[in-house]
PDB file of C-alpha atoms in Angstrom:
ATOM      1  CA  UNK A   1       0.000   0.000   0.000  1.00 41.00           C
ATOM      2  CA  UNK A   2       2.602   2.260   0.722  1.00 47.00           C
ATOM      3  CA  UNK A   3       4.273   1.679  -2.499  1.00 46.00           C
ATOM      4  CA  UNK A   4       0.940   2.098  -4.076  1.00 41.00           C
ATOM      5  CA  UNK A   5       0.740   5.838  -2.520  1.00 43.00           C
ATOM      6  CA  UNK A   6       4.203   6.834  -3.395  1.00 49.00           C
ATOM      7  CA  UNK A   7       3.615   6.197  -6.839  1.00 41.00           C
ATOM      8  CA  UNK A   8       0.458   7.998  -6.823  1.00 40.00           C
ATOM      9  CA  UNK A   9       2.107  10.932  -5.175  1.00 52.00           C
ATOM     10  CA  UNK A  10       5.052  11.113  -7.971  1.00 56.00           C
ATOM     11  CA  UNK A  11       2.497  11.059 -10.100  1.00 51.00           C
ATOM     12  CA  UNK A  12       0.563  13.989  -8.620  1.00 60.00           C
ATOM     13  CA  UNK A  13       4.447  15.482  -8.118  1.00 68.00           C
ATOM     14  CA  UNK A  14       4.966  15.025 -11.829  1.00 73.00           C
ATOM     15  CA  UNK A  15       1.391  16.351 -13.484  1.00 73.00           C
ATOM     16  CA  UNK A  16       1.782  19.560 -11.038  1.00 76.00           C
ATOM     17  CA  UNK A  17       5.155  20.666 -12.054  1.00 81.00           C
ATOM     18  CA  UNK A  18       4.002  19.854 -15.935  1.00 83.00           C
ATOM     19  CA  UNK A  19       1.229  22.164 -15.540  1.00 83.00           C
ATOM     20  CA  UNK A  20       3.017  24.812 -13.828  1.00 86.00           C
ATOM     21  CA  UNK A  21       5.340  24.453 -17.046  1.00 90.00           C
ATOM     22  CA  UNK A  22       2.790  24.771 -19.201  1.00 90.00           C
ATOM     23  CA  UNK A  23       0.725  27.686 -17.482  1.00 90.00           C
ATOM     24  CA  UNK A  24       4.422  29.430 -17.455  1.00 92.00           C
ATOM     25  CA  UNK A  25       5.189  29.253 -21.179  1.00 93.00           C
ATOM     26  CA  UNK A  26       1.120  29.692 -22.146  1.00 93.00           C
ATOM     27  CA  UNK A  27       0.710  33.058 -20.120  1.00 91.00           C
ATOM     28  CA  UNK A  28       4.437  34.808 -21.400  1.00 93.00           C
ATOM     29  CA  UNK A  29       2.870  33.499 -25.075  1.00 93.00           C
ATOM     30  CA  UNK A  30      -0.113  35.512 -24.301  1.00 92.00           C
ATOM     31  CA  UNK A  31       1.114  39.086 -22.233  1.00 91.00           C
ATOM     32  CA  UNK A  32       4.323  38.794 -25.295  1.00 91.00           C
ATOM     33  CA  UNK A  33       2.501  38.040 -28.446  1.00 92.00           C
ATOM     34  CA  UNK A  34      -0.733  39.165 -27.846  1.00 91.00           C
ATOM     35  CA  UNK A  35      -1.294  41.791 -25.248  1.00 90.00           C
ATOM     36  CA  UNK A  36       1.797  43.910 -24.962  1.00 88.00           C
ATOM     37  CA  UNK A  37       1.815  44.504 -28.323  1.00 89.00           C
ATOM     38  CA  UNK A  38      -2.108  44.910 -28.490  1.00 88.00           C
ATOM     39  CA  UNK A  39      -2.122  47.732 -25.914  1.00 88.00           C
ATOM     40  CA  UNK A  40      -4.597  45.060 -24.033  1.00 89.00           C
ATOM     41  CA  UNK A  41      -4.496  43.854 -20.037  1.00 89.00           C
ATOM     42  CA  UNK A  42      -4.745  40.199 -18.829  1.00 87.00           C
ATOM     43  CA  UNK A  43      -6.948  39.387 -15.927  1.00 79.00           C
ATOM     44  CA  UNK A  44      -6.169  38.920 -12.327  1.00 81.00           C
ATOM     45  CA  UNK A  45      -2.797  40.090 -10.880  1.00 88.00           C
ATOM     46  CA  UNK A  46      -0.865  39.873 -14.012  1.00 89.00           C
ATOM     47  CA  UNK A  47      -2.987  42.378 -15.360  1.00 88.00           C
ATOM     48  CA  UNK A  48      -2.413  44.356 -12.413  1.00 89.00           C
ATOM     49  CA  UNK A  49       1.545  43.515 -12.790  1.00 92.00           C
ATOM     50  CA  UNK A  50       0.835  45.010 -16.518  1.00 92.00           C
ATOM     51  CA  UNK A  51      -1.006  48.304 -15.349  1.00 90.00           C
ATOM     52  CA  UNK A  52       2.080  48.734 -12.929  1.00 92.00           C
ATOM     53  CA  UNK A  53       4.893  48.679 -15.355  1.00 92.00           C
ATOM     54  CA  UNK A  54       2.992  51.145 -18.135  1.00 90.00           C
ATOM     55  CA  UNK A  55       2.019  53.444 -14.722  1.00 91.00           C
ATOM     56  CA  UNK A  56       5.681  53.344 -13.881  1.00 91.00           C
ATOM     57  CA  UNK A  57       6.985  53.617 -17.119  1.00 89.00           C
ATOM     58  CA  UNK A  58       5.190  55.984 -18.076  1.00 86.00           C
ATOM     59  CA  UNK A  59       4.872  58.719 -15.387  1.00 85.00           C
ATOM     60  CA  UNK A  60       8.394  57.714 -13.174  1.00 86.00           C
ATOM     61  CA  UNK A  61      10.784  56.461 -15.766  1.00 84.00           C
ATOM     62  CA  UNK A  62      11.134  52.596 -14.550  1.00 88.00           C
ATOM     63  CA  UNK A  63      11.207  49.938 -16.442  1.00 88.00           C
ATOM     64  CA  UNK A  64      10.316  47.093 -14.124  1.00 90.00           C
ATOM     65  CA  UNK A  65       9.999  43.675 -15.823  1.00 90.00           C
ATOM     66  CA  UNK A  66       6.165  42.480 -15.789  1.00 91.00           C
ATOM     67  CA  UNK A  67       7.676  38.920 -14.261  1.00 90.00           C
ATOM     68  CA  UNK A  68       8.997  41.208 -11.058  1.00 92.00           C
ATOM     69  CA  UNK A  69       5.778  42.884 -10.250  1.00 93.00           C
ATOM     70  CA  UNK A  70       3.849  40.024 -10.513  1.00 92.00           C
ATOM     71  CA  UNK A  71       5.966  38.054  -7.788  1.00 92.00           C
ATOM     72  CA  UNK A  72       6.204  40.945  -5.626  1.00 92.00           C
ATOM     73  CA  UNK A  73       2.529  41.664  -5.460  1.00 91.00           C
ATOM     74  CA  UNK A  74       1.574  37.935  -5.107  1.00 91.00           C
ATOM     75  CA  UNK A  75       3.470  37.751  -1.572  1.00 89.00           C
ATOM     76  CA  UNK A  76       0.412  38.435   0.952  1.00 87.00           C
ATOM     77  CA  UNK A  77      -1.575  36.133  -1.415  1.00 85.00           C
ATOM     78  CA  UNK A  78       0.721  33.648  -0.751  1.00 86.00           C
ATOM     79  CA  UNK A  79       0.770  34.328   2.863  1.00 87.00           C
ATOM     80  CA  UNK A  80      -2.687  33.920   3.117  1.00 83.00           C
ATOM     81  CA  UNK A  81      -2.627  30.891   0.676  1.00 81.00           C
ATOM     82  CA  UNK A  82      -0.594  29.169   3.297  1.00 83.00           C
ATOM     83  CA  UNK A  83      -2.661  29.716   6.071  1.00 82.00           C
ATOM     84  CA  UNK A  84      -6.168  29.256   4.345  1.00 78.00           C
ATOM     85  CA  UNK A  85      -5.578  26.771   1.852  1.00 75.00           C
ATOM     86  CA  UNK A  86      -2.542  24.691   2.353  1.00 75.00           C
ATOM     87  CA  UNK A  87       0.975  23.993   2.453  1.00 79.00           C
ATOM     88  CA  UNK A  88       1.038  21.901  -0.363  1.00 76.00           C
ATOM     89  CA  UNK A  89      -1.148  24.061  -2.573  1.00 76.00           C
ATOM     90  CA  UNK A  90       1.302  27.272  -1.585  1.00 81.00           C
ATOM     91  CA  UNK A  91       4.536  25.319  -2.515  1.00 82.00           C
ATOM     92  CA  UNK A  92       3.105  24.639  -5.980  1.00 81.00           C
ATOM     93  CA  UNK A  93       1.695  28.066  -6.413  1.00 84.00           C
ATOM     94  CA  UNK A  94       5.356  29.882  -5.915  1.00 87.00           C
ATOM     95  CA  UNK A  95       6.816  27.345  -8.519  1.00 87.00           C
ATOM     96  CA  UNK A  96       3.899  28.583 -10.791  1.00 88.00           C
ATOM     97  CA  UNK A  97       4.293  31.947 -10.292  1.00 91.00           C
ATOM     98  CA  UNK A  98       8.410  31.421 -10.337  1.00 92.00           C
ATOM     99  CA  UNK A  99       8.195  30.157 -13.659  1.00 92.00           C
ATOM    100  CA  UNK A 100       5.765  32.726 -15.491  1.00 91.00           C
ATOM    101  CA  UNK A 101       8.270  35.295 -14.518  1.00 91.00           C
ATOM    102  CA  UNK A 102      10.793  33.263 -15.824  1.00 93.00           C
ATOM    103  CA  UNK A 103       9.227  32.618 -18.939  1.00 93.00           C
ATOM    104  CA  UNK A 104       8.390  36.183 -19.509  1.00 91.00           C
ATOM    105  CA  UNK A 105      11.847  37.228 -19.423  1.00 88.00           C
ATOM    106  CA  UNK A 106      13.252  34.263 -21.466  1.00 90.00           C
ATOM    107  CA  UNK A 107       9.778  34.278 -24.479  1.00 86.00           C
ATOM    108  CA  UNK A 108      10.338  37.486 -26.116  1.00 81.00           C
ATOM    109  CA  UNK A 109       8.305  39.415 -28.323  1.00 77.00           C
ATOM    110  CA  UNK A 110       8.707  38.295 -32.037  1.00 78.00           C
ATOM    111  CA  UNK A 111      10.392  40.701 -34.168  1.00 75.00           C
ATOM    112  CA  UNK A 112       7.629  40.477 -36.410  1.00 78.00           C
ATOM    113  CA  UNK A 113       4.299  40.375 -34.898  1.00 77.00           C
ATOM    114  CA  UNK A 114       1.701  37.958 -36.181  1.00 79.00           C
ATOM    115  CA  UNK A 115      -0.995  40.100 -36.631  1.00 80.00           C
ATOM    116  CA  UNK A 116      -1.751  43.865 -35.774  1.00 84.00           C
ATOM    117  CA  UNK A 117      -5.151  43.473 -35.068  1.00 89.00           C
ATOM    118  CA  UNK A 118      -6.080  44.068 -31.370  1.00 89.00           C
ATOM    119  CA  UNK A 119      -9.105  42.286 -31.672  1.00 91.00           C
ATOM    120  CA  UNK A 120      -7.611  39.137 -32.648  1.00 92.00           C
ATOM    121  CA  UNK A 121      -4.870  39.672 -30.009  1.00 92.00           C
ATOM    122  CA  UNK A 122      -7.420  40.484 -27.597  1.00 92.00           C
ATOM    123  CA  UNK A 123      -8.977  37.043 -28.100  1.00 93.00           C
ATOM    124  CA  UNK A 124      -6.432  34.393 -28.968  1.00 93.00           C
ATOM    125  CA  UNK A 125      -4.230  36.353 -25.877  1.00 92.00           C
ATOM    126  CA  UNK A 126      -7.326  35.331 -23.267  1.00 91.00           C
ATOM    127  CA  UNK A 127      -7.896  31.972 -24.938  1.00 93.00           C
ATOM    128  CA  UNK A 128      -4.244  30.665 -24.438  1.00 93.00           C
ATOM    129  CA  UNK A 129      -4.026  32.082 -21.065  1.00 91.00           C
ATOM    130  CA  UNK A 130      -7.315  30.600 -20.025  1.00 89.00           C
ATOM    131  CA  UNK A 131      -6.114  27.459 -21.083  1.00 91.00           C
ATOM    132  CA  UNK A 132      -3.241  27.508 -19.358  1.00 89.00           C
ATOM    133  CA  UNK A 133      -4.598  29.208 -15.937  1.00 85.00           C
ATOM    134  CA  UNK A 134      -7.524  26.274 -16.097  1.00 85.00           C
ATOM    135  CA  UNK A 135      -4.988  23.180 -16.339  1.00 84.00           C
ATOM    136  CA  UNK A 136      -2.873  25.027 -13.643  1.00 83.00           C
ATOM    137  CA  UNK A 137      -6.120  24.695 -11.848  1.00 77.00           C
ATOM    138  CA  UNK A 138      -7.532  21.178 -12.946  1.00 76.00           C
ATOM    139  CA  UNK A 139      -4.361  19.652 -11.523  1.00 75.00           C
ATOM    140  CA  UNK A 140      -4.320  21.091  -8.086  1.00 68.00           C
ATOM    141  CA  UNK A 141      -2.291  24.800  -8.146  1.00 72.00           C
ATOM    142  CA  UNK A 142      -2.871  28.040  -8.469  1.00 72.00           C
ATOM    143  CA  UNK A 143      -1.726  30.811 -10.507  1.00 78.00           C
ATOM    144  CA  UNK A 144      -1.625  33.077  -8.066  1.00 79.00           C
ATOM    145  CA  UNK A 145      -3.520  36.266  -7.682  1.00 79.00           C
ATOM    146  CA  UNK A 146      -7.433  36.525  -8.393  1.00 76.00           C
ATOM    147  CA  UNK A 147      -7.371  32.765  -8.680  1.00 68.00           C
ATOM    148  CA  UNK A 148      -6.465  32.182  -4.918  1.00 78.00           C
ATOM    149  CA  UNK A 149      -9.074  35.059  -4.034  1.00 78.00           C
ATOM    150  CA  UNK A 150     -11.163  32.990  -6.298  1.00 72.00           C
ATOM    151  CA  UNK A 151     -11.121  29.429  -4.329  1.00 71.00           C
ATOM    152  CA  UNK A 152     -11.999  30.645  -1.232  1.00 75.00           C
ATOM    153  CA  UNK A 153     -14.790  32.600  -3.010  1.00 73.00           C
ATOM    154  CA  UNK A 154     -16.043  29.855  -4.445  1.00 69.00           C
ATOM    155  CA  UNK A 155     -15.620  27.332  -0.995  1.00 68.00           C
ATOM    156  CA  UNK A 156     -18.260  30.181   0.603  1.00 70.00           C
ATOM    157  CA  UNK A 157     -20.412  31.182  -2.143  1.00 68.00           C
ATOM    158  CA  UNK A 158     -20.386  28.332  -5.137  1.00 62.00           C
ATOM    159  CA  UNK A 159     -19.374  30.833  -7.522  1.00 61.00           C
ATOM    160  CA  UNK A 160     -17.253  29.547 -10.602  1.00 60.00           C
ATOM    161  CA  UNK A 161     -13.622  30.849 -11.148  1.00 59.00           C
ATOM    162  CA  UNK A 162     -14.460  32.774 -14.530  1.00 57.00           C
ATOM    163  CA  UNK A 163     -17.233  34.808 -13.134  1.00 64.00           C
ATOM    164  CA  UNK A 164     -15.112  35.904  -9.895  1.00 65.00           C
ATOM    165  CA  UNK A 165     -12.218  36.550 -12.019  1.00 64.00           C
ATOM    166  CA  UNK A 166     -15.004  38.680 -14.269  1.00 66.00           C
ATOM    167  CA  UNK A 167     -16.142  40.471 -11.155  1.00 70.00           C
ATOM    168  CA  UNK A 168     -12.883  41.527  -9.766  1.00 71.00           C
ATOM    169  CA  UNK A 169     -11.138  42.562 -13.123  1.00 77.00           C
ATOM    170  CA  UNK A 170     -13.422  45.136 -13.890  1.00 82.00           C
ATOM    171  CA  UNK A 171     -11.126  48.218 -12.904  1.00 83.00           C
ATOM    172  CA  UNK A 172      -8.303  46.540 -15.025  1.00 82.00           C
ATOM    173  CA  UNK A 173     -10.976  47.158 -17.636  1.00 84.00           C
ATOM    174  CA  UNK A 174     -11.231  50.882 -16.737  1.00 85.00           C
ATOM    175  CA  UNK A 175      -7.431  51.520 -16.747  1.00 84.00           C
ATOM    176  CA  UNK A 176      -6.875  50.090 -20.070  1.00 83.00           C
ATOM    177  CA  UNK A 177      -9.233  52.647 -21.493  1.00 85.00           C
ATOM    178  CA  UNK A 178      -7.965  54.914 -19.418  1.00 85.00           C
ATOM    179  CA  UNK A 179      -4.219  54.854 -20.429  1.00 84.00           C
ATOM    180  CA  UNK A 180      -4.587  53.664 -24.072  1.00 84.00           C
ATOM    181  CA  UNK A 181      -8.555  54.922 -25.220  1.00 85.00           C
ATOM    182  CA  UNK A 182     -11.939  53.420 -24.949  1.00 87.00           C
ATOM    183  CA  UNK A 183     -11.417  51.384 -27.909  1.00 88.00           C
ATOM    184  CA  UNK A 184      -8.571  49.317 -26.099  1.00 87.00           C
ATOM    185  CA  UNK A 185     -11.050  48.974 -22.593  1.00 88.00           C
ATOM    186  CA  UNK A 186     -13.405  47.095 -24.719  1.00 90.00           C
ATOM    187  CA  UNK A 187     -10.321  45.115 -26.510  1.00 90.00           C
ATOM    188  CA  UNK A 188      -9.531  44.409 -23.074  1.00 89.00           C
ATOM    189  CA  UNK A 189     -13.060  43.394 -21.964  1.00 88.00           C
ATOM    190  CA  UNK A 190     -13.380  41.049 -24.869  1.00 91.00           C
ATOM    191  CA  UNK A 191      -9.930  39.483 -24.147  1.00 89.00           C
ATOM    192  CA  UNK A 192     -11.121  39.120 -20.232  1.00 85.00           C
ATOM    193  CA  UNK A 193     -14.603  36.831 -21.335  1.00 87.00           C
ATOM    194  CA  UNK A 194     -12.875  34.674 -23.636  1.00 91.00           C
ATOM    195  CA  UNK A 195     -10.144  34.357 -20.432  1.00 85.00           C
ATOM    196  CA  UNK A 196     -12.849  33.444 -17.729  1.00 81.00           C
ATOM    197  CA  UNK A 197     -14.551  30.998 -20.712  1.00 85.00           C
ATOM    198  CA  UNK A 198     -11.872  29.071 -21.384  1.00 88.00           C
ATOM    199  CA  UNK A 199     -11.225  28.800 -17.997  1.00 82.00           C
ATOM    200  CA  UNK A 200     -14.029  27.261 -16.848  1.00 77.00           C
ATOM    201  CA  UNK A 201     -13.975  24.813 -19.899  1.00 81.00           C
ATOM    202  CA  UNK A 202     -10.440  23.407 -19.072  1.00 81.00           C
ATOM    203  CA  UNK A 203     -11.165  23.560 -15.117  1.00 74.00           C
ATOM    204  CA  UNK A 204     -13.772  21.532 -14.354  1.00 60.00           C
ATOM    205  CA  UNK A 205     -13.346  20.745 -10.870  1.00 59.00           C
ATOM    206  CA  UNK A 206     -15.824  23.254 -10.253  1.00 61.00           C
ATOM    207  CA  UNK A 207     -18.687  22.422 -12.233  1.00 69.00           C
ATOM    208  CA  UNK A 208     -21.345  20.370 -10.752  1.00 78.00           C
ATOM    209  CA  UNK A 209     -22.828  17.481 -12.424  1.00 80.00           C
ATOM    210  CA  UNK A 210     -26.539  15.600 -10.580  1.00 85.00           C
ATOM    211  CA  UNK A 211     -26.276  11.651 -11.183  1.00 89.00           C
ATOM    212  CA  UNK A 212     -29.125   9.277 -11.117  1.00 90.00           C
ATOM    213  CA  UNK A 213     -28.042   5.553 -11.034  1.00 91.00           C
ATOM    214  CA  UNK A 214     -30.552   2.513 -11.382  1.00 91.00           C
ATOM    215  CA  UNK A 215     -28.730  -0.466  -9.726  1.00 90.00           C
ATOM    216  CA  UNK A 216     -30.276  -3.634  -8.619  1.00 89.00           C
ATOM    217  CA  UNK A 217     -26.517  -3.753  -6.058  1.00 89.00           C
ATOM    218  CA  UNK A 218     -27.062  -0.432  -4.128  1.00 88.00           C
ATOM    219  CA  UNK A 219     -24.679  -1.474  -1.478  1.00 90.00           C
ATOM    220  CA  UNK A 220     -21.811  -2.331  -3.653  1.00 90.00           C
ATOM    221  CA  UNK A 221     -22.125   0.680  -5.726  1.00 89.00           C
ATOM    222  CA  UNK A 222     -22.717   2.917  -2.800  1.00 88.00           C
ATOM    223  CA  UNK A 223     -19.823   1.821  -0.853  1.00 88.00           C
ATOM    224  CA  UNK A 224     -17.726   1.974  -4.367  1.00 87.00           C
ATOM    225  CA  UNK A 225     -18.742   5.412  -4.679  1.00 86.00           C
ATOM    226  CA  UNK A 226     -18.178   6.590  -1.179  1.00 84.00           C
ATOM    227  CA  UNK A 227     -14.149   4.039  -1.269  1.00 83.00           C
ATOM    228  CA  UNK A 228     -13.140   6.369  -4.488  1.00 79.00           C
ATOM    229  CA  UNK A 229     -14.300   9.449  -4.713  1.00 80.00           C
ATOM    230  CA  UNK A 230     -16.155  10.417  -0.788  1.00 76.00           C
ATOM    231  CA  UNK A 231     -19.960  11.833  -2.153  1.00 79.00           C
ATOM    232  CA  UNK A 232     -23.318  11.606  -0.510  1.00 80.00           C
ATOM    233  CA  UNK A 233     -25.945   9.286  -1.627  1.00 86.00           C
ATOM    234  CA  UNK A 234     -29.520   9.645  -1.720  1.00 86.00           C
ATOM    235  CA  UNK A 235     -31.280   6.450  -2.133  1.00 88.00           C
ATOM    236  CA  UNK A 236     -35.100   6.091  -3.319  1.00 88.00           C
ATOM    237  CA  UNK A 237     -36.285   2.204  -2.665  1.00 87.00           C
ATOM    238  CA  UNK A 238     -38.606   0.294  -4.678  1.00 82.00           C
ATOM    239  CA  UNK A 239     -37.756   0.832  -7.882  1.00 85.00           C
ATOM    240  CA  UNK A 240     -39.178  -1.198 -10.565  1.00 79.00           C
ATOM    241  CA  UNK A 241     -37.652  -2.002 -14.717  1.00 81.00           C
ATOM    242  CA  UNK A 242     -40.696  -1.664 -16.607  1.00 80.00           C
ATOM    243  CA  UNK A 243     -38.976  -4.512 -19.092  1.00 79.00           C
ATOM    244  CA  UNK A 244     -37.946  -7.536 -16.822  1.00 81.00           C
ATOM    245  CA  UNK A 245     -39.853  -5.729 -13.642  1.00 78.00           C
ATOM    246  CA  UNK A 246     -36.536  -6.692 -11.708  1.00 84.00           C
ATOM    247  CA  UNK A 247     -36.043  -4.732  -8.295  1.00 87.00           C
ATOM    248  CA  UNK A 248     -33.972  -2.279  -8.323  1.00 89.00           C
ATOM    249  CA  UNK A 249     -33.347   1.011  -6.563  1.00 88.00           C
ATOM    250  CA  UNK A 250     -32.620   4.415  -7.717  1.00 90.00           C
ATOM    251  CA  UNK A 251     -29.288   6.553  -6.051  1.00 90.00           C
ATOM    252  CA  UNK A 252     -28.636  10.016  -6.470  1.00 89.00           C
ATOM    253  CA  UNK A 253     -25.927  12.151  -5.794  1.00 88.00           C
ATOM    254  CA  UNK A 254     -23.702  15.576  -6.932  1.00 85.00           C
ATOM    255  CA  UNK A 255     -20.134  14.719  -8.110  1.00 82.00           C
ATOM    256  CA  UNK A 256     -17.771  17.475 -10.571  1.00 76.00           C
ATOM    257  CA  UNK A 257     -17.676  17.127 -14.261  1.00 70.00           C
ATOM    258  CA  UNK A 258     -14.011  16.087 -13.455  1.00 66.00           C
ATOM    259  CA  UNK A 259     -15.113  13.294 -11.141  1.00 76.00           C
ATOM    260  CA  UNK A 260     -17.180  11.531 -13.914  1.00 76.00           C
ATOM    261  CA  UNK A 261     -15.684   8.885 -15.163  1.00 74.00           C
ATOM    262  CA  UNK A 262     -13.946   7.750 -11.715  1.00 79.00           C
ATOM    263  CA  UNK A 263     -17.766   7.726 -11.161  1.00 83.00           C
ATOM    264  CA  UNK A 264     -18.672   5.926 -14.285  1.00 84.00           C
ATOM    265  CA  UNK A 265     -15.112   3.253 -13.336  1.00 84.00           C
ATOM    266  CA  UNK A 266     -16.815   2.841  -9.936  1.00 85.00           C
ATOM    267  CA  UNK A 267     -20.287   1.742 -10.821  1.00 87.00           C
ATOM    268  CA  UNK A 268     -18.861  -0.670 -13.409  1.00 87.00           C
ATOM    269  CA  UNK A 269     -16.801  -2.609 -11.587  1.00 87.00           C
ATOM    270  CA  UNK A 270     -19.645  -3.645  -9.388  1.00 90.00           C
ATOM    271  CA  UNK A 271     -22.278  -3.970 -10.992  1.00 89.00           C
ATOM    272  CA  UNK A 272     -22.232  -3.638 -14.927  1.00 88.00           C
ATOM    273  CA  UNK A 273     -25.821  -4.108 -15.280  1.00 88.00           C
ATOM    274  CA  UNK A 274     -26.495  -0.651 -13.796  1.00 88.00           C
ATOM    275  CA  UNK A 275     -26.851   2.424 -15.876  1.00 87.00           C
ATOM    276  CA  UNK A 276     -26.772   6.410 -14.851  1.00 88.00           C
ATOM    277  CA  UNK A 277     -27.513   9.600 -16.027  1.00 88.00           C
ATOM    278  CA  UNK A 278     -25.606  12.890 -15.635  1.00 86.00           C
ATOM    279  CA  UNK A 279     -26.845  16.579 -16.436  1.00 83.00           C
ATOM    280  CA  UNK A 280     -25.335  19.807 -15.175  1.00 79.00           C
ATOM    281  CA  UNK A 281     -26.280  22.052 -12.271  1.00 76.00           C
ATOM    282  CA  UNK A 282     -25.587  25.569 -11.797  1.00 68.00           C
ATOM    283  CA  UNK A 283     -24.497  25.382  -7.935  1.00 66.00           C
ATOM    284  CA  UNK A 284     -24.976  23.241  -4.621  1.00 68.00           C
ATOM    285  CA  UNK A 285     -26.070  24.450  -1.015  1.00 67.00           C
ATOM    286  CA  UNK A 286     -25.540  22.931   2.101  1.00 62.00           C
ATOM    287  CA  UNK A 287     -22.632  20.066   2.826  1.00 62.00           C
ATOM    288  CA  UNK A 288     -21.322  19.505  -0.457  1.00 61.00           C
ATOM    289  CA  UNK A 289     -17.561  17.738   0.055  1.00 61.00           C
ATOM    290  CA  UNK A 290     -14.851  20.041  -1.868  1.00 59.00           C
ATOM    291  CA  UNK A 291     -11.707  17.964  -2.012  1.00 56.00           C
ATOM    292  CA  UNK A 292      -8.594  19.578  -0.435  1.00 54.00           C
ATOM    293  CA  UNK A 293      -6.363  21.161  -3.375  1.00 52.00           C
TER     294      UNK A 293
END
């Protein structure tokens, strides 16, 4: 068993520090090839970072690096990641947030710019950003920022990551037309919805799914449920199939869109026979289990 858990937790180890990589190269793509050059902000603290270094730039004469002011601006977040959230979780977050900077210094700006259109730069800039920020997220980190403010959001209210990110990057919105003209706020705006979208397409931890399974082994799959992935059952007795009129009974439960097919792997390996359907909710009240990140 032990051997069993130390594999699992290289593997955990190993998908983290690939994500982190890949949020780190996919957000210095985005703020070097899209935004900088579009005039256009990112969301969360690395747009913040971004409104810095044209504020300092501009109106004191320093040049701070983007990568800089986003580590130095994420320290009482990651104070307060430690304490709230975890140790684990923190650790990961700082090698996130090491290697964006990182990668922003060492992914330059292409001499020749693919495109000149803001629009375009607005949108393909929040898409590949979004995709990275949501796999940082789907595998257990953080990207620092909005998107720690954002967890513990969500662990009081149930709201999903791209609509708190939405909510809190408005003034980022406001600068950008502010500094560079309304024309580049609404670039911006565009860039920050197809940001928060992709977002909550790639990280789908947070998006609840109902399940109704017909079983004629309740036990089995309830306790096969509640061995791999810890949810609450509700169970509805007396059941009937209207083909073979076999007794059966009817379980329901709320597991995450990125639960579903240890779900699907639990029910079949006890009882085959059953079958389940799975449609999407909006949100949950009361005792729903969030697993620790």
């Amino acid at each position: 068993m032990d051997q069993i858990e130390q594999y699992f937790n290289r593997h955990q180890y190993s998908s983290r520090i690939g994500s982190a990589m890949v949020y780190a190269v996919a957000s210095a793509v985005a703020l070097n090839f899209f935004w900088t050059p579009g005039h256009i902000y990112s969301s969360g603290f690395t747009g913040l970072a971004q409104l810095l270094n044209t504020l300092l730039e501009r109106f004191v004469g320093w040049k701070v690096p983007v990568g800089v002011l986003l580590l130095l601006i994420n320290v009482p977040l990651m104070i307060t990641a430690y304490r709230k959230i975890g140790k684990r979780f923190s650790m990961f977050t700082a090698v996130a947030l090491v290697l964006a900077a990182v990668a922003m210094r060492l992914v330059s700006q292409p001499e020749q710019l693919w495109t000149h259109d803001p629009l375009v730069m607005a949108i393909f800039g929040g898409a590949v950003n979004g995709f990275g920020t949501g796999l940082a997220l789907r595998n257990g980190l953080s990207t620092g920022g909005l998107d720690i403010i954002g967890i513990l959001v969500r662990r009081k209210t149930g709201m999903k990551m791209g609509a708190v990110n939405l909510t809190f990057n408005f003034f980022i919105l406001l600068a950008s037309g502010f500094l560079f003209g309304p024309q580049y706020a609404l670039y911006t705006g565009i860039g920050l919805v197809v940001n928060a979208r992709v977002i909550d397409l790639v990280y789908t931890r947070q998006q609840k799914m109902q399940v109704m399974i017909v079983t004629e082994k309740p036990d089995l799959v309830i306790e096969a449920i509640q061995r791999d992935i810890r949810r609450g059952i509700t169970i509805v007795h007396h059941a009937e199939g209207g083909y073979n009129h076999h007794h059966k009974e009817v379980l329901f439960t709320v597991i995450s869109m990125y639960e579903q097919y240890d779900l699907r792997d639990a029910i079949y390996d006890v009882d085959p026979q059953a079958w389940a359907s799975l449609w999407r909710i909006d949100r949950t009240f009361g005792r729903f289990y969030e697993p620790k990140l």
